[in-house]
Amino acid sequence: MVVPSPTPLGTEKVRAVELPVIDLYGQRSEVSKLIVKACDKYGFFKVINHGVPNHIVAKLEEECLGFFAKTMPEKQKAGPANPFGYGYKTIGFKGDMGEIEYLTLNTNPLFIAERSKSISDDPLKFSCAVSGYIEAVKGLACELLDLMAEGLLVPDTTVFSRMIRDVDSDSVIRLNHYPPSQVDCKDRDTSDSKIGIGEHSDPQILTLLRSNDVGGLEISIEDGVWIPVPPDPNSFYVNVGDMLQAMTNGRFVSVRHRAMTNSCKSRMSMGYFGGPPLQTRITAPPEMITPNGLSLYRPFTWAEYKKAAYSLRLGDSRLELFRTCTED
Ligand code: OGA
Ligand code: NI
């Protein structure tokens, strides 16, 4: 079974849209305004001149290639993904499926060091590559969150980034591999994309996604309309997550997205999902509540949210469960 999408495959529209690109070399106040604009409109943007060194990305990419090239029995030694470890085709606990294999890890360095033993023949090399990458992208995620707070005129500018900087932050890294949809790919023009990971929003605060040069990521800002995101291995793609939607009182949208397979080439991506510590109470700063004084979501903890999310399908709108009132 394939992950259901609100609009049946085949009846959907694909639209080419120029998506926002944020250049971090720009002037800070200008950059923060552009980021807020992108998050208001799409909950999504691409970031260039991001400061994450190439060699750090290349090191992890090499480890990903090595891991996914292993035989199935070898890879399965790192599984199943419950929620951490190697997963194949099944996503989550509610029967969602896709043409994907992945390795999900908590970002805690000790956890990574321990898990690396069942993932790699050179566990130290693997865990250094993963932890080095996490440190770098965490820095970038924090920078982006501070810029968002500044652009939103929230005086406490580290209000969002503190949560993922916290030693107990419940952040995750996922290495994804989408094998080509055709086994024998002679015809370069065929396009028989399959769903790699079905429509969803990311539950955490902010996602930083980097992929190889094979496309497949699509975002949706309207039901049934998909915008393909051109691949760019030198940039990061940023998704607003559900928690940031809640903490901006619904102003930023947690973008719905999916990944499709390519007919001929393997897509590989690495997602860093910055999340708060489990017991963090998720509320919007007072500045996000004005002017009408209405809080769109009731306060809840990240642990509560995760529990609810585990009981739902990948594509379900989890935040709806926490709404206080509906707009009419
Ligand atoms: C994810 C995701 C997209 C991709 O892992 O949550 O949306 O392109 N991945 O791999
Ligand atoms: Ni996602």
Short mmCIF file of C-alpha atoms and ligand atoms in Angstrom, two decimals:
data_model
loop_
_atom_site.label_atom_id
_atom_site.label_comp_id
_atom_site.label_asym_id
_atom_site.label_seq_id
_atom_site.Cartn_x
_atom_site.Cartn_y
_atom_site.Cartn_z
CA MET A 1 0.00 0.00 0.00
CA VAL A 2 1.15 3.50 -0.75
CA VAL A 3 0.73 6.43 1.63
CA PRO A 4 -2.61 8.04 0.85
CA SER A 5 -2.64 11.58 -0.39
CA PRO A 6 -5.81 13.72 -0.16
CA THR A 7 -5.89 13.87 -3.96
CA PRO A 8 -5.45 10.55 -5.76
CA LEU A 9 -2.16 10.23 -7.65
CA GLY A 10 -2.70 11.10 -11.27
CA THR A 11 -5.32 13.77 -10.61
CA GLU A 12 -2.81 16.08 -8.99
CA LYS A 13 -1.38 19.20 -10.52
CA VAL A 14 2.28 20.04 -10.62
CA ARG A 15 3.13 23.70 -10.67
CA ALA A 16 6.49 25.33 -11.26
CA VAL A 17 6.95 28.04 -8.64
CA GLU A 18 10.06 30.02 -7.85
CA LEU A 19 10.74 29.21 -4.24
CA PRO A 20 12.48 31.62 -1.86
CA VAL A 21 16.27 31.52 -1.62
CA ILE A 22 17.88 33.06 1.44
CA ASP A 23 21.50 34.17 1.21
CA LEU A 24 22.96 34.23 4.70
CA TYR A 25 25.74 36.59 3.59
CA GLY A 26 23.14 39.33 3.30
CA GLN A 27 22.53 42.12 5.77
CA ARG A 28 21.12 40.64 8.98
CA SER A 29 17.97 42.74 9.33
CA GLU A 30 17.17 42.22 5.65
CA VAL A 31 17.81 38.46 5.87
CA SER A 32 15.53 38.12 8.89
CA LYS A 33 12.72 39.91 7.05
CA LEU A 34 13.10 37.67 4.00
CA ILE A 35 13.09 34.53 6.15
CA VAL A 36 9.88 35.63 7.88
CA LYS A 37 8.31 36.35 4.49
CA ALA A 38 9.27 32.87 3.23
CA CYS A 39 7.92 31.19 6.37
CA ASP A 40 4.67 33.18 6.20
CA LYS A 41 4.07 32.22 2.60
CA TYR A 42 5.52 28.74 2.21
CA GLY A 43 6.97 27.51 5.52
CA PHE A 44 9.86 26.59 3.31
CA PHE A 45 13.00 28.10 1.78
CA LYS A 46 16.41 27.24 0.47
CA VAL A 47 19.48 28.61 2.21
CA ILE A 48 22.76 29.43 0.47
CA ASN A 49 26.04 30.69 1.91
CA HIS A 50 25.00 28.76 4.98
CA GLY A 51 28.46 28.27 6.43
CA VAL A 52 28.30 24.47 6.82
CA PRO A 53 31.68 23.28 5.49
CA ASN A 54 31.64 21.07 2.42
CA HIS A 55 33.91 18.43 3.89
CA ILE A 56 31.49 17.82 6.77
CA VAL A 57 28.65 17.16 4.34
CA ALA A 58 30.87 15.04 2.06
CA LYS A 59 32.00 12.87 4.97
CA LEU A 60 28.44 12.00 5.94
CA GLU A 61 27.42 11.47 2.33
CA GLU A 62 30.22 8.94 1.95
CA GLU A 63 29.02 7.08 5.05
CA CYS A 64 25.45 7.09 3.69
CA LEU A 65 26.58 5.66 0.37
CA GLY A 66 28.54 2.96 2.18
CA PHE A 67 25.67 2.02 4.44
CA PHE A 68 22.94 1.86 1.81
CA ALA A 69 25.20 -0.16 -0.52
CA LYS A 70 25.38 -2.97 2.05
CA THR A 71 23.37 -6.15 1.67
CA MET A 72 19.92 -6.26 3.20
CA PRO A 73 20.89 -8.67 6.02
CA GLU A 74 23.79 -6.35 6.91
CA LYS A 75 21.54 -3.30 6.96
CA GLN A 76 18.91 -5.09 8.97
CA LYS A 77 21.39 -5.51 11.80
CA ALA A 78 20.74 -1.79 12.38
CA GLY A 79 16.96 -2.25 12.46
CA PRO A 80 14.09 -2.14 12.93
CA ALA A 81 13.34 1.57 13.19
CA ASN A 82 11.32 1.63 16.40
CA PRO A 83 11.77 4.58 16.19
CA PHE A 84 15.57 4.54 15.82
CA GLY A 85 17.49 2.33 13.44
CA TYR A 86 17.15 1.04 9.89
CA GLY A 87 13.75 1.03 8.23
CA TYR A 88 12.72 -0.36 4.87
CA LYS A 89 9.49 0.70 3.13
CA THR A 90 7.49 1.01 6.34
CA ILE A 91 7.27 4.48 7.82
CA GLY A 92 6.02 5.02 11.36
CA PHE A 93 3.72 2.67 13.24
CA LYS A 94 0.44 2.99 11.38
CA GLY A 95 1.05 1.08 8.19
CA ASP A 96 2.41 3.90 6.02
CA MET A 97 4.61 2.61 3.23
CA GLY A 98 6.87 4.14 0.62
CA GLU A 99 9.71 3.38 -1.74
CA ILE A 100 12.32 4.32 0.80
CA GLU A 101 14.96 2.93 3.11
CA TYR A 102 16.30 5.05 5.94
CA LEU A 103 18.34 5.22 9.07
CA THR A 104 16.92 7.32 11.90
CA LEU A 105 19.06 8.31 14.87
CA ASN A 106 18.65 10.46 17.93
CA THR A 107 21.24 13.26 17.83
CA ASN A 108 22.77 12.48 21.23
CA PRO A 109 26.50 11.74 20.59
CA LEU A 110 26.60 8.87 23.10
CA PHE A 111 23.57 7.28 21.51
CA ILE A 112 25.15 7.63 18.08
CA ALA A 113 28.46 6.13 19.24
CA GLU A 114 26.62 3.12 20.69
CA ARG A 115 24.33 2.60 17.67
CA SER A 116 27.22 2.97 15.20
CA LYS A 117 28.48 -0.44 16.29
CA SER A 118 25.55 -2.12 14.57
CA ILE A 119 25.63 0.23 11.57
CA SER A 120 29.23 0.38 10.42
CA ASP A 121 32.37 -1.73 10.27
CA ASP A 122 34.21 1.40 11.32
CA PRO A 123 31.89 2.69 14.05
CA LEU A 124 34.19 5.51 15.13
CA LYS A 125 34.40 6.90 11.60
CA PHE A 126 30.63 6.63 11.19
CA SER A 127 29.78 8.25 14.51
CA CYS A 128 32.29 11.08 13.93
CA ALA A 129 30.79 11.79 10.51
CA VAL A 130 27.24 11.85 11.90
CA SER A 131 28.04 13.85 15.04
CA GLY A 132 30.18 16.34 13.10
CA TYR A 133 27.34 16.92 10.66
CA ILE A 134 24.80 17.31 13.46
CA GLU A 135 26.92 19.92 15.27
CA ALA A 136 27.24 21.95 12.07
CA VAL A 137 23.59 21.83 11.03
CA LYS A 138 22.41 22.43 14.58
CA GLY A 139 24.44 25.68 14.51
CA LEU A 140 22.75 26.66 11.26
CA ALA A 141 19.29 25.76 12.57
CA CYS A 142 19.86 27.89 15.68
CA GLU A 143 21.04 30.81 13.57
CA LEU A 144 17.93 30.56 11.40
CA LEU A 145 15.64 30.36 14.43
CA ASP A 146 17.28 33.46 15.97
CA LEU A 147 16.80 35.31 12.68
CA MET A 148 13.14 34.26 12.65
CA ALA A 149 12.60 35.57 16.19
CA GLU A 150 14.29 38.85 15.20
CA GLY A 151 12.17 39.15 12.08
CA LEU A 152 9.03 38.45 14.11
CA LEU A 153 10.08 41.19 16.59
CA VAL A 154 10.11 38.75 19.49
CA PRO A 155 12.49 40.43 22.01
CA ASP A 156 13.72 37.13 23.44
CA THR A 157 15.53 36.18 20.23
CA THR A 158 16.78 32.79 21.45
CA VAL A 159 13.31 31.63 22.50
CA PHE A 160 13.17 29.00 19.72
CA SER A 161 16.85 28.10 19.32
CA ARG A 162 17.29 27.44 23.07
CA MET A 163 15.08 24.39 22.73
CA ILE A 164 17.29 22.67 20.21
CA ARG A 165 20.51 23.83 21.87
CA ASP A 166 19.39 22.21 25.13
CA VAL A 167 21.43 19.07 25.94
CA ASP A 168 18.15 17.21 26.33
CA SER A 169 16.76 18.38 23.00
CA ASP A 170 14.83 15.59 21.32
CA SER A 171 16.30 16.09 17.87
CA VAL A 172 16.66 13.47 15.18
CA ILE A 173 18.72 12.85 12.07
CA ARG A 174 17.39 10.72 9.23
CA LEU A 175 19.41 9.43 6.31
CA ASN A 176 17.08 8.58 3.43
CA HIS A 177 17.66 6.53 0.31
CA TYR A 178 15.09 6.37 -2.48
CA PRO A 179 16.11 3.68 -4.96
CA PRO A 180 15.32 4.29 -8.66
CA SER A 181 11.81 3.16 -9.61
CA GLN A 182 13.05 1.13 -12.59
CA VAL A 183 15.41 -1.77 -12.19
CA ASP A 184 16.52 -1.66 -15.80
CA CYS A 185 16.73 1.98 -16.74
CA LYS A 186 17.67 2.35 -20.37
CA ASP A 187 15.12 4.95 -21.32
CA ARG A 188 16.33 8.21 -19.79
CA ASP A 189 13.06 9.96 -20.57
CA THR A 190 10.72 7.71 -18.69
CA SER A 191 9.11 9.23 -15.71
CA ASP A 192 7.43 6.75 -13.48
CA SER A 193 8.01 8.34 -10.14
CA LYS A 194 6.66 6.49 -7.15
CA ILE A 195 6.00 7.87 -3.72
CA GLY A 196 9.16 7.64 -1.62
CA ILE A 197 7.72 9.24 1.46
CA GLY A 198 4.11 10.37 1.35
CA GLU A 199 2.64 13.75 2.11
CA HIS A 200 3.31 14.97 5.63
CA SER A 201 4.57 17.85 7.69
CA ASP A 202 7.57 17.44 9.98
CA PRO A 203 6.50 17.44 13.63
CA GLN A 204 9.55 19.12 15.19
CA ILE A 205 10.53 22.82 15.24
CA LEU A 206 12.69 23.11 12.14
CA THR A 207 14.04 20.68 9.53
CA LEU A 208 17.22 21.16 7.53
CA LEU A 209 17.32 18.90 4.52
CA ARG A 210 20.22 18.34 2.19
CA SER A 211 20.18 15.94 -0.77
CA ASN A 212 22.37 14.70 -3.56
CA ASP A 213 21.78 16.05 -7.07
CA VAL A 214 18.69 13.90 -7.70
CA GLY A 215 15.33 15.63 -7.41
CA GLY A 216 12.20 14.24 -5.78
CA LEU A 217 11.26 16.64 -3.01
CA GLU A 218 7.92 18.37 -3.57
CA ILE A 219 6.03 20.82 -1.42
CA SER A 220 2.32 21.60 -1.35
CA ILE A 221 0.75 24.86 -0.34
CA GLU A 222 -2.64 23.99 -1.76
CA ASP A 223 -4.46 20.64 -1.68
CA GLY A 224 -3.51 18.49 -4.63
CA VAL A 225 -1.01 20.96 -6.10
CA TRP A 226 2.64 19.98 -5.88
CA ILE A 227 5.68 22.18 -6.41
CA PRO A 228 8.83 20.26 -7.34
CA VAL A 229 11.95 21.49 -5.57
CA PRO A 230 15.00 21.38 -7.86
CA PRO A 231 17.88 19.51 -6.21
CA ASP A 232 20.93 21.45 -5.07
CA PRO A 233 23.56 19.45 -3.17
CA ASN A 234 25.31 22.64 -2.03
CA SER A 235 22.32 24.14 -0.26
CA PHE A 236 20.01 23.31 2.58
CA TYR A 237 16.25 23.25 2.39
CA VAL A 238 14.43 24.44 5.46
CA ASN A 239 10.99 23.24 6.54
CA VAL A 240 8.97 24.90 9.26
CA GLY A 241 7.83 22.09 11.58
CA ASP A 242 4.57 21.71 13.51
CA MET A 243 6.13 23.06 16.74
CA LEU A 244 7.16 26.29 15.07
CA GLN A 245 3.68 26.66 13.63
CA ALA A 246 2.32 26.30 17.18
CA MET A 247 4.90 28.69 18.67
CA THR A 248 4.13 31.34 16.05
CA ASN A 249 0.44 30.88 16.86
CA GLY A 250 -0.28 29.58 13.38
CA ARG A 251 1.51 32.41 11.58
CA PHE A 252 4.22 30.22 10.06
CA VAL A 253 2.92 27.15 8.26
CA SER A 254 4.50 23.76 8.76
CA VAL A 255 4.92 22.92 5.12
CA ARG A 256 3.37 19.76 3.67
CA HIS A 257 5.84 17.90 1.53
CA ARG A 258 6.69 14.51 0.10
CA ALA A 259 9.55 12.85 -1.77
CA MET A 260 9.18 11.00 -5.05
CA THR A 261 11.56 8.45 -6.47
CA ASN A 262 13.48 9.08 -9.69
CA SER A 263 13.12 6.59 -12.55
CA CYS A 264 16.84 6.11 -13.07
CA LYS A 265 18.84 7.53 -10.21
CA SER A 266 19.08 7.05 -6.46
CA ARG A 267 18.06 10.00 -4.34
CA MET A 268 19.83 10.35 -1.04
CA SER A 269 18.93 12.93 1.54
CA MET A 270 19.85 13.77 5.09
CA GLY A 271 17.34 15.47 7.31
CA TYR A 272 18.10 17.12 10.62
CA PHE A 273 14.93 17.58 12.66
CA GLY A 274 15.47 20.03 15.52
CA GLY A 275 13.08 19.27 18.36
CA PRO A 276 12.61 20.47 21.96
CA PRO A 277 13.30 18.48 25.14
CA LEU A 278 10.43 16.09 25.88
CA GLN A 279 8.96 18.02 28.80
CA THR A 280 9.06 21.43 27.10
CA ARG A 281 5.74 23.24 27.17
CA ILE A 282 4.94 24.44 23.70
CA THR A 283 3.35 27.88 23.81
CA ALA A 284 3.60 30.95 21.64
CA PRO A 285 5.55 33.94 23.04
CA PRO A 286 3.17 36.75 24.08
CA GLU A 287 4.18 38.85 21.06
CA MET A 288 2.75 36.16 18.77
CA ILE A 289 -0.64 36.22 20.51
CA THR A 290 -1.49 39.88 20.00
CA PRO A 291 -3.42 41.72 18.62
CA ASN A 292 -6.60 39.67 19.14
CA GLY A 293 -5.41 37.79 22.21
CA LEU A 294 -6.45 34.43 20.83
CA SER A 295 -4.23 31.41 21.25
CA LEU A 296 -4.84 29.00 18.39
CA TYR A 297 -3.46 25.99 20.25
CA ARG A 298 -3.76 24.89 23.85
CA PRO A 299 -0.43 24.49 25.67
CA PHE A 300 1.02 20.98 25.46
CA THR A 301 4.35 19.28 25.95
CA TRP A 302 6.46 17.88 23.13
CA ALA A 303 6.10 14.44 24.76
CA GLU A 304 2.30 14.75 24.57
CA TYR A 305 2.51 15.79 20.95
CA LYS A 306 4.77 12.91 20.01
CA LYS A 307 2.43 10.46 21.68
CA ALA A 308 -0.47 11.83 19.65
CA ALA A 309 1.61 11.75 16.48
CA TYR A 310 2.48 8.09 16.97
CA SER A 311 -1.22 7.28 17.02
CA LEU A 312 -1.86 8.93 13.65
CA ARG A 313 -0.99 8.28 10.02
CA LEU A 314 1.93 10.06 8.41
CA GLY A 315 -0.31 12.40 6.42
CA ASP A 316 -2.74 13.33 9.22
CA SER A 317 -2.83 16.90 10.53
CA ARG A 318 -1.68 16.34 14.07
CA LEU A 319 -1.79 19.97 15.19
CA GLU A 320 -5.54 19.98 14.70
CA LEU A 321 -5.81 17.86 17.86
CA PHE A 322 -4.41 20.75 19.87
CA ARG A 323 -6.50 23.59 18.50
CA THR A 324 -8.46 25.69 20.95
CA CYS A 325 -10.88 27.27 18.54
CA THR A 326 -11.66 27.25 14.87
CA GLU A 327 -11.56 30.32 12.73
CA ASP A 328 -14.77 31.13 10.93
C1 OGA B 1 11.60 13.55 5.69
C2 OGA B 1 11.41 14.10 4.35
C3 OGA B 1 12.25 14.40 2.11
C4 OGA B 1 13.39 13.97 1.26
O1 OGA B 1 12.55 12.75 5.86
O2 OGA B 1 10.82 13.90 6.60
O3 OGA B 1 10.46 14.77 4.15
O4 OGA B 1 13.55 14.56 0.22
N1 OGA B 1 12.32 13.82 3.41
O5 OGA B 1 14.10 13.05 1.64
NI NI B 2 9.61 15.47 6.01
#
